[in-house]
């Protein structure tokens, strides 16, 4: 199954969370409606990652979710990157037939809503550094990975 990336916009991404971006004029914006912690005992987690770029087309067979917490990715030094998401199927697993692959600009982040199926963090173009914010309790439900049928992600110009 092939996914062709589409531009990351707040509207298109709304069913899956929020697009994060800094104002382009003096001031401060709050983009925090999708931040969620569903466990009173979970603790805030702020981590920083250095990620090597994936080559395209991206081929994968995995998706993941954080059942009880949103997860925010904020670029600190990045090229373009991919936010790949899928709604729940009737069985609660990712419905890859309705998966979406968003191409994020270097100045865009996202917050995946709690329990939103997404692909592990993937950057393209060049190595990138991101901050990641979520809530964790250190238990097995912090991160849930599932196998999905093989899929690939391509840029439009390679879509043929
Ligand atoms: N760092 C980390 O937890 N990443 C995953 O959850 C992911 O979405 O890539
Ligand atoms: Ni995640």
Coordinates of N, CA, C and O and ligand atoms in Angstrom, one line a residue:
X1 N 0.9 -1.2 0.0 CA 0.0 0.0 0.0 C 0.9 1.2 0.0 O 1.9 1.3 0.7
X2 N 0.5 2.2 -0.8 CA 1.4 3.4 -1.0 C 0.7 4.7 -0.4 O -0.5 4.9 -0.7
X3 N 1.4 5.4 0.4 CA 0.9 6.7 0.8 C 1.7 7.8 0.2 O 2.9 7.8 0.2
X4 N 1.0 8.8 -0.4 CA 1.6 9.9 -1.0 C 1.5 11.1 0.0 O 0.4 11.3 0.5
X5 N 2.6 11.7 0.4 CA 2.5 12.7 1.4 C 1.6 13.9 0.9 O 1.5 14.2 -0.2
X6 N 1.1 14.6 2.0 CA 0.3 15.8 1.7 C 0.8 16.9 2.7 O 1.4 16.5 3.7
X7 N 0.6 18.1 2.4 CA 1.1 19.2 3.3 C 0.5 19.1 4.7 O -0.7 18.8 4.8
X8 N 1.3 19.3 5.7 CA 0.8 19.4 7.0 C 0.1 20.7 7.3 O 0.8 21.7 7.3
X9 N -1.2 20.6 7.5 CA -1.9 21.9 7.9 C -2.8 21.6 9.1 O -3.1 20.4 9.4
X10 N -3.1 22.6 9.9 CA -3.8 22.4 11.1 C -5.2 21.7 10.8 O -5.6 20.8 11.5
X11 N -5.8 22.2 9.7 CA -7.1 21.6 9.4 C -7.0 20.2 9.0 O -7.8 19.4 9.5
X12 N -6.1 19.8 8.2 CA -6.0 18.4 7.7 C -5.6 17.5 8.9 O -6.1 16.4 9.0
X13 N -4.8 18.0 9.8 CA -4.3 17.2 10.9 C -5.2 17.1 12.1 O -5.1 16.3 13.0
X14 N -6.2 18.0 12.1 CA -7.1 18.2 13.3 C -7.7 16.8 13.8 O -7.8 16.7 15.0
X15 N -8.0 15.9 13.0 CA -8.6 14.6 13.6 C -7.5 13.8 14.4 O -7.9 12.9 15.2
X16 N -6.2 14.2 14.2 CA -5.2 13.4 14.9 C -4.4 14.2 15.9 O -3.6 13.7 16.7
X17 N -4.7 15.5 16.0 CA -3.9 16.3 17.0 C -3.8 17.8 16.5 O -4.6 18.3 15.7
X18 N -2.7 18.4 16.9 CA -2.5 19.8 16.5 C -1.2 20.0 15.9 O -0.2 19.3 16.1
X19 N -1.1 21.0 15.0 CA 0.2 21.4 14.4 C 0.7 22.5 15.2 O 0.0 23.4 15.6
X20 N 2.0 22.4 15.5 CA 2.7 23.3 16.4 C 3.5 24.3 15.6 O 4.3 23.8 14.7
X21 N 3.4 25.6 15.8 CA 4.3 26.5 15.1 C 4.4 27.8 15.9 O 3.5 28.1 16.7
X22 N 5.5 28.5 15.8 CA 5.6 29.7 16.5 C 5.0 30.9 15.7 O 4.9 30.8 14.4
X23 N 4.6 31.9 16.4 CA 4.0 33.1 15.6 C 5.0 33.6 14.6 O 6.2 33.5 14.8
X24 N 4.5 34.2 13.6 CA 5.5 34.9 12.6 C 5.4 36.4 12.8 O 5.9 37.2 12.0
X25 N 4.9 36.8 14.0 CA 5.0 38.2 14.4 C 5.2 38.3 15.9 O 4.9 37.3 16.6
X26 N 5.7 39.3 16.4 CA 5.9 39.4 17.9 C 4.7 39.0 18.7 O 3.5 39.3 18.3
X27 N 4.9 38.2 19.7 CA 3.7 37.7 20.5 C 3.9 36.2 20.9 O 5.0 35.7 20.7
X28 N 2.9 35.7 21.4 CA 3.0 34.3 21.9 C 1.7 33.6 21.6 O 0.6 34.1 21.7
X29 N 1.8 32.4 21.1 CA 0.6 31.6 20.8 C 0.5 30.3 21.6 O 1.6 29.7 21.9
X30 N -0.7 29.9 22.0 CA -0.8 28.7 22.8 C -1.5 27.7 21.9 O -2.5 27.9 21.4
X31 N -0.8 26.6 21.8 CA -1.3 25.5 21.0 C -1.3 24.2 21.9 O -0.3 23.5 21.9
X32 N -2.3 24.1 22.7 CA -2.2 23.1 23.8 C -3.5 22.4 24.0 O -3.6 21.6 25.0
X33 N -4.4 22.5 23.1 CA -5.7 21.8 23.3 C -5.6 20.3 23.2 O -6.3 19.6 23.9
X34 N -4.6 19.8 22.5 CA -4.4 18.4 22.3 C -3.6 17.8 23.4 O -3.5 16.5 23.5
X35 N -2.9 18.6 24.2 CA -2.1 18.0 25.3 C -3.0 17.3 26.2 O -4.1 17.8 26.7
X36 N -2.6 16.0 26.5 CA -3.5 15.2 27.3 C -2.7 14.2 28.2 O -1.8 13.5 27.6
X37 N -3.1 14.1 29.4 CA -2.6 13.0 30.3 C -3.8 12.4 31.0 O -4.5 13.0 31.7
X38 N -4.0 11.1 30.7 CA -5.1 10.4 31.2 C -4.9 9.6 32.5 O -5.7 8.8 32.9
X39 N -3.7 9.8 33.1 CA -3.3 9.0 34.3 C -2.8 10.0 35.3 O -1.8 10.6 35.1
X40 N -3.5 10.1 36.4 CA -3.1 11.1 37.5 C -1.7 10.8 37.9 O -0.9 11.8 38.3
X41 N -1.2 9.5 37.9 CA 0.1 9.2 38.5 C 1.2 9.4 37.5 O 2.4 9.3 37.8
X42 N 0.9 9.6 36.2 CA 2.0 9.7 35.2 C 2.7 11.0 35.4 O 2.2 12.0 35.9
X43 N 4.0 11.0 35.0 CA 4.8 12.2 35.2 C 5.1 12.8 33.8 O 5.3 12.1 32.8
X44 N 5.3 14.1 33.8 CA 5.7 14.8 32.6 C 7.0 14.3 32.1 O 7.9 14.0 32.9
X45 N 7.2 14.1 30.8 CA 8.5 13.6 30.2 C 8.9 14.6 29.1 O 8.1 14.8 28.1
X46 N 10.1 15.1 29.2 CA 10.6 16.0 28.2 C 11.9 15.4 27.8 O 12.8 15.2 28.6
X47 N 12.0 15.0 26.5 CA 13.2 14.4 26.0 C 13.7 15.1 24.7 O 12.9 15.8 24.1
X48 N 14.9 14.8 24.3 CA 15.5 15.4 23.2 C 16.1 14.4 22.3 O 16.8 13.5 22.8
X49 N 15.8 14.4 21.0 CA 16.3 13.3 20.1 C 17.1 13.9 19.0 O 16.8 15.0 18.5
X50 N 18.1 13.2 18.6 CA 18.8 13.4 17.4 C 18.5 12.3 16.4 O 18.8 11.1 16.8
X51 N 17.9 12.6 15.3 CA 17.4 11.6 14.4 C 18.1 11.7 13.0 O 18.1 12.7 12.4
X52 N 18.6 10.5 12.5 CA 19.2 10.5 11.1 C 18.0 10.5 10.2 O 16.9 9.9 10.5
X53 N 18.2 11.0 9.0 CA 17.1 11.0 8.0 C 16.8 9.6 7.4 O 17.8 8.8 7.2
X54 N 15.6 9.4 7.2 CA 15.2 8.2 6.5 C 15.3 8.4 5.0 O 15.2 9.5 4.5
X55 N 15.5 7.3 4.2 CA 15.5 7.5 2.8 C 14.1 7.3 2.2 O 13.3 6.5 2.9
X56 N 13.8 7.9 1.2 CA 12.5 7.7 0.5 C 12.6 6.9 -0.7 O 13.7 6.9 -1.4
X57 N 11.7 6.1 -1.1 CA 10.4 5.9 -0.4 C 10.6 5.2 1.0 O 11.4 4.3 1.1
X58 N 9.9 5.7 2.0 CA 9.9 5.0 3.3 C 9.1 3.8 3.2 O 8.0 3.8 2.7
X59 N 9.7 2.7 3.7 CA 9.0 1.4 3.7 C 8.8 1.0 5.2 O 9.8 1.0 5.9
X60 N 7.6 0.6 5.6 CA 7.5 0.3 7.0 C 6.4 -0.7 7.2 O 5.5 -0.9 6.4
X61 N 6.4 -1.3 8.4 CA 5.3 -2.3 8.8 C 4.9 -2.1 10.2 O 4.4 -3.0 10.9
X62 N 5.1 -0.9 10.8 CA 4.9 -0.6 12.2 C 4.2 0.7 12.4 O 4.4 1.7 11.7
X63 N 3.3 0.7 13.4 CA 2.7 1.9 13.9 C 2.7 1.8 15.4 O 2.9 0.8 16.0
X64 N 2.4 3.0 16.1 CA 2.5 3.0 17.5 C 1.4 4.0 18.1 O 0.9 4.8 17.3
X65 N 1.2 3.9 19.4 CA 0.3 4.8 20.0 C 0.8 5.0 21.5 O 1.5 4.1 22.0
X66 N 0.3 6.0 22.1 CA 0.5 6.2 23.6 C -0.9 6.3 24.1 O -1.6 7.4 24.0
X67 N -1.4 5.3 24.7 CA -2.8 5.2 25.0 C -3.3 6.3 25.9 O -4.4 6.8 25.8
X68 N -2.4 6.7 26.8 CA -2.9 7.6 27.9 C -2.3 9.0 27.8 O -2.5 9.8 28.8
X69 N -1.5 9.2 26.8 CA -0.8 10.5 26.8 C -0.7 11.0 25.3 O -0.6 10.3 24.4
X70 N -0.8 12.4 25.2 CA -0.5 13.0 24.0 C 1.0 12.9 23.8 O 1.8 12.6 24.8
X71 N 1.5 13.2 22.6 CA 3.0 13.2 22.4 C 3.3 14.4 21.4 O 2.7 14.4 20.3
X72 N 4.1 15.3 21.9 CA 4.4 16.5 21.1 C 5.8 16.4 20.6 O 6.7 16.0 21.3
X73 N 6.0 16.7 19.3 CA 7.3 16.8 18.7 C 7.6 18.2 18.3 O 6.8 18.8 17.5
X74 N 8.6 18.9 18.8 CA 8.9 20.3 18.5 C 10.3 20.3 17.9 O 11.3 20.0 18.5
X75 N 10.4 20.8 16.6 CA 11.7 20.9 16.0 C 12.6 21.9 16.6 O 12.2 23.0 17.0
X76 N 13.9 21.5 16.8 CA 14.9 22.5 17.3 C 15.9 22.8 16.2 O 16.5 23.9 16.2
X77 N 16.1 21.9 15.3 CA 17.0 22.1 14.2 C 16.7 20.9 13.2 O 17.1 19.8 13.5
X78 N 16.0 21.3 12.2 CA 15.4 20.2 11.4 C 15.3 20.6 9.9 O 15.3 21.7 9.5
X79 N 15.2 19.5 9.1 CA 14.8 19.7 7.7 C 13.3 19.3 7.7 O 12.6 19.4 8.7
X80 N 12.8 18.8 6.6 CA 11.4 18.3 6.5 C 11.3 17.0 7.3 O 12.3 16.3 7.4
X81 N 10.1 16.7 7.7 CA 9.9 15.4 8.4 C 8.5 14.9 8.1 O 7.7 15.6 7.5
X82 N 8.2 13.7 8.5 CA 6.9 13.0 8.2 C 6.1 12.7 9.4 O 6.6 12.2 10.4
X83 N 4.8 13.1 9.4 CA 3.9 12.7 10.4 C 2.9 11.8 9.8 O 2.0 12.2 8.9
X84 N 3.0 10.5 10.1 CA 2.1 9.5 9.5 C 1.1 9.0 10.5 O 1.6 8.6 11.6
X85 N -0.1 9.1 10.2 CA -1.2 8.7 11.2 C -2.2 7.8 10.6 O -2.4 7.8 9.3
X86 N -3.0 7.2 11.4 CA -4.1 6.4 10.9 C -5.2 6.4 12.0 O -5.0 6.4 13.2
X87 N -6.5 6.4 11.5 CA -7.6 6.3 12.5 C -7.7 4.9 13.0 O -7.0 4.0 12.5
X88 N -8.5 4.7 14.0 CA -8.7 3.3 14.5 C -9.7 2.6 13.6 O -10.7 3.1 13.1
X89 N -9.4 1.3 13.4 CA -10.3 0.4 12.7 C -11.3 -0.1 13.7 O -11.2 0.2 14.9
X90 N -12.3 -0.8 13.2 CA -13.3 -1.4 14.1 C -12.7 -2.2 15.3 O -13.2 -2.3 16.4
X91 N -11.5 -2.8 15.0 CA -10.8 -3.6 16.0 C -9.9 -2.8 16.9 O -9.2 -3.4 17.7
X92 N -9.9 -1.5 16.7 CA -9.1 -0.6 17.5 C -7.7 -0.5 17.1 O -6.9 0.3 17.5
X93 N -7.3 -1.3 16.1 CA -5.9 -1.2 15.5 C -5.9 -0.1 14.4 O -6.9 0.4 14.0
X94 N -4.7 0.2 13.9 CA -4.6 1.3 12.9 C -5.3 0.8 11.6 O -5.2 -0.3 11.2
X95 N -6.2 1.7 11.1 CA -6.8 1.4 9.8 C -6.0 2.0 8.7 O -6.1 3.2 8.3
X96 N -5.0 1.2 8.2 CA -4.0 1.7 7.3 C -4.6 2.1 6.0 O -4.0 2.9 5.2
X97 N -5.8 1.6 5.7 CA -6.5 2.0 4.4 C -6.9 3.4 4.4 O -7.1 4.1 3.4
X98 N -7.0 4.0 5.7 CA -7.3 5.4 5.8 C -6.1 6.2 6.4 O -6.3 7.3 7.0
X99 N -5.0 5.6 6.4 CA -3.8 6.3 6.9 C -3.5 7.6 6.1 O -3.8 7.7 4.9
X100 N -2.8 8.5 6.7 CA -2.5 9.8 6.1 C -1.0 10.0 6.4 O -0.5 9.8 7.5
X101 N -0.2 10.5 5.4 CA 1.2 10.9 5.6 C 1.3 12.4 5.3 O 1.0 12.9 4.2
X102 N 1.7 13.1 6.3 CA 1.8 14.6 6.2 C 3.3 14.9 6.1 O 4.1 14.4 6.9
X103 N 3.6 15.8 5.2 CA 5.0 16.4 5.0 C 5.1 17.6 5.9 O 4.4 18.6 5.6
X104 N 5.9 17.6 6.9 CA 6.0 18.8 7.8 C 7.2 19.6 7.4 O 8.2 19.1 7.0
X105 N 7.0 20.9 7.5 CA 8.1 21.9 7.2 C 9.0 21.9 8.4 O 8.7 21.5 9.5
X106 N 10.2 22.3 8.2 CA 11.2 22.4 9.3 C 10.7 23.2 10.5 O 11.2 23.0 11.6
X107 N 9.8 24.1 10.3 CA 9.3 25.0 11.4 C 8.0 24.5 12.0 O 7.4 25.2 12.8
X108 N 7.6 23.3 11.6 CA 6.3 22.8 12.2 C 6.6 21.6 13.1 O 7.4 20.7 12.8
X109 N 5.8 21.6 14.2 CA 5.8 20.4 15.1 C 4.4 19.8 15.1 O 3.5 20.4 14.4
X110 N 4.2 18.8 15.8 CA 2.8 18.3 16.0 C 2.7 17.8 17.5 O 3.6 17.5 18.2
X111 N 1.4 17.8 17.9 CA 1.0 17.0 19.1 C 0.1 15.9 18.6 O -1.0 16.2 18.0
X112 N 0.5 14.7 18.7 CA -0.4 13.6 18.5 C -1.3 13.5 19.7 O -0.8 13.5 20.8
X113 N -2.6 13.4 19.4 CA -3.5 13.2 20.6 C -3.3 11.9 21.3 O -2.7 11.0 20.7
X114 N -3.7 11.8 22.5 CA -3.6 10.5 23.2 C -4.4 9.4 22.4 O -5.4 9.7 21.8
X115 N -3.8 8.2 22.3 CA -4.4 7.1 21.7 C -4.5 7.3 20.2 O -5.3 6.6 19.5
X116 N -3.7 8.2 19.6 CA -3.7 8.3 18.1 C -2.6 7.5 17.5 O -1.4 7.5 18.0
X117 N -2.9 6.6 16.6 CA -2.0 5.8 15.9 C -1.1 6.6 15.0 O -1.6 7.4 14.2
X118 N 0.2 6.4 15.2 CA 1.2 7.2 14.4 C 2.4 6.3 14.1 O 2.7 5.4 14.8
X119 N 3.2 6.7 13.1 CA 4.4 6.0 12.8 C 5.5 6.6 13.7 O 5.5 7.8 14.0
X120 N 6.5 5.7 14.0 CA 7.6 6.3 14.8 C 8.3 7.5 14.0 O 8.3 7.5 12.8
X121 N 8.8 8.4 14.9 CA 9.3 9.6 14.4 C 10.2 9.5 13.2 O 11.2 8.7 13.3
X122 N 9.9 10.2 12.1 CA 10.7 10.0 10.9 C 11.0 11.4 10.3 O 10.2 12.2 10.0
X123 N 12.3 11.6 10.1 CA 12.7 12.8 9.4 C 13.3 12.5 8.1 O 13.8 11.4 7.8
X124 N 13.3 13.5 7.2 CA 14.0 13.3 5.9 C 14.9 14.5 5.7 O 15.1 15.3 6.6
X125 N 15.5 14.6 4.5 CA 16.4 15.7 4.1 C 17.8 15.7 4.8 O 18.8 15.8 4.2
X126 N 17.7 15.7 6.2 CA 19.0 15.8 6.9 C 18.8 15.4 8.4 O 17.6 15.3 8.8
X127 N 19.9 15.2 9.1 CA 19.7 14.8 10.5 C 19.0 16.0 11.2 O 19.1 17.2 10.9
X128 N 18.2 15.6 12.2 CA 17.4 16.6 12.9 C 17.4 16.4 14.4 O 17.6 15.3 14.9
X129 N 17.1 17.5 15.1 CA 17.0 17.5 16.6 C 15.6 18.0 17.0 O 15.2 19.1 16.5
X130 N 15.0 17.3 17.8 CA 13.6 17.6 18.2 C 13.5 17.5 19.7 O 14.2 16.6 20.4
X131 N 12.6 18.2 20.3 CA 12.2 18.0 21.7 C 10.9 17.2 21.6 O 10.1 17.4 20.7
X132 N 10.7 16.3 22.6 CA 9.5 15.5 22.7 C 8.9 15.6 24.1 O 9.6 15.5 25.1
X133 N 7.6 15.9 24.1 CA 6.9 16.1 25.4 C 5.7 15.1 25.5 O 4.9 15.1 24.6
X134 N 5.6 14.4 26.6 CA 4.5 13.6 26.8 C 4.4 13.3 28.3 O 5.2 13.8 29.1
X135 N 3.5 12.4 28.7 CA 3.4 11.9 30.1 C 3.7 10.4 30.1 O 3.3 9.7 29.2
X136 N 4.5 10.0 31.1 CA 4.9 8.5 31.2 C 4.7 8.1 32.6 O 4.9 8.9 33.6
X137 N 4.5 6.8 32.8 CA 4.6 6.2 34.1 C 5.6 5.1 34.2 O 5.8 4.5 35.2
X138 N 6.3 4.9 33.0 CA 7.4 3.9 33.0 C 6.9 2.5 32.8 O 7.7 1.6 32.7
X139 N 5.6 2.4 32.6 CA 5.0 1.1 32.5 C 4.8 0.7 31.0 O 5.1 1.5 30.1
X140 N 4.3 -0.5 30.8 CA 4.2 -1.1 29.4 C 3.2 -0.3 28.5 O 3.2 -0.4 27.3
X141 N 2.3 0.4 29.2 CA 1.3 1.1 28.3 C 1.8 2.5 27.8 O 1.0 3.2 27.2
X142 N 3.0 2.9 28.2 CA 3.5 4.2 27.7 C 3.6 4.2 26.2 O 3.3 5.2 25.6
X143 N 4.1 3.1 25.7 CA 4.3 3.0 24.2 C 3.8 1.7 23.7 O 4.2 0.6 24.3
X144 N 2.9 1.7 22.7 CA 2.4 0.4 22.2 C 2.7 0.3 20.7 O 2.3 1.2 20.0
X145 N 3.5 -0.7 20.3 CA 3.8 -0.8 18.9 C 3.0 -2.0 18.3 O 2.9 -3.0 19.0
X146 N 2.5 -1.8 17.1 CA 1.8 -2.9 16.4 C 2.3 -3.1 15.0 O 2.8 -2.1 14.4
X147 N 2.3 -4.3 14.5 CA 2.7 -4.6 13.1 C 1.5 -4.3 12.3 O 0.3 -4.6 12.6
X148 N 1.7 -3.7 11.1 CA 0.7 -3.4 10.1 C 1.2 -4.0 8.8 O 2.4 -4.2 8.6
X149 N 0.2 -4.1 7.8 CA 0.7 -4.6 6.5 C 1.7 -3.6 5.9 O 1.7 -2.4 6.2
X150 N 2.7 -4.1 5.1 CA 3.7 -3.3 4.6 C 3.1 -2.1 3.8 O 2.2 -2.2 3.1
X151 N 3.7 -0.9 4.1 CA 3.3 0.3 3.3 C 4.5 1.1 3.0 O 5.6 1.0 3.6
X152 N 4.4 1.9 2.0 CA 5.5 2.9 1.7 C 4.9 4.3 1.6 O 3.7 4.5 1.4
X153 N 5.8 5.2 1.8 CA 5.5 6.6 1.8 C 6.3 7.3 0.8 O 7.6 7.1 0.8
X154 N 5.7 8.0 -0.2 CA 6.4 8.7 -1.3 C 6.1 10.2 -1.3 O 5.0 10.6 -0.8
X155 N 7.0 10.9 -1.9 CA 6.7 12.3 -2.2 C 5.9 12.4 -3.5 O 6.0 11.5 -4.3
X156 N 5.1 13.4 -3.6 CA 4.2 13.5 -4.8 C 5.0 13.3 -6.1 O 4.6 12.6 -7.0
X157 N 6.2 14.0 -6.2 CA 6.9 13.9 -7.5 C 7.3 12.5 -7.9 O 7.6 12.1 -9.0
X158 N 7.4 11.6 -6.8 CA 7.8 10.2 -7.1 C 6.5 9.3 -7.2 O 6.6 8.1 -7.3
X159 N 5.3 10.0 -7.0 CA 4.1 9.2 -7.0 C 3.8 8.5 -8.3 O 3.2 7.5 -8.4
X160 N 4.3 9.2 -9.4 CA 4.1 8.6 -10.7 C 2.7 8.7 -11.2 O 1.8 9.2 -10.5
Ligands
LIG1 N1 10.8 9.0 21.4 C1 9.6 8.4 21.3 O1 9.0 8.0 22.3 N2 9.1 8.2 20.1 C2 8.0 7.5 19.7 O2 6.9 7.5 20.6 C3 7.6 8.1 18.4 O3 6.4 8.5 18.2 O4 8.5 8.2 17.6
LIG2 NI1 5.1 8.1 19.6

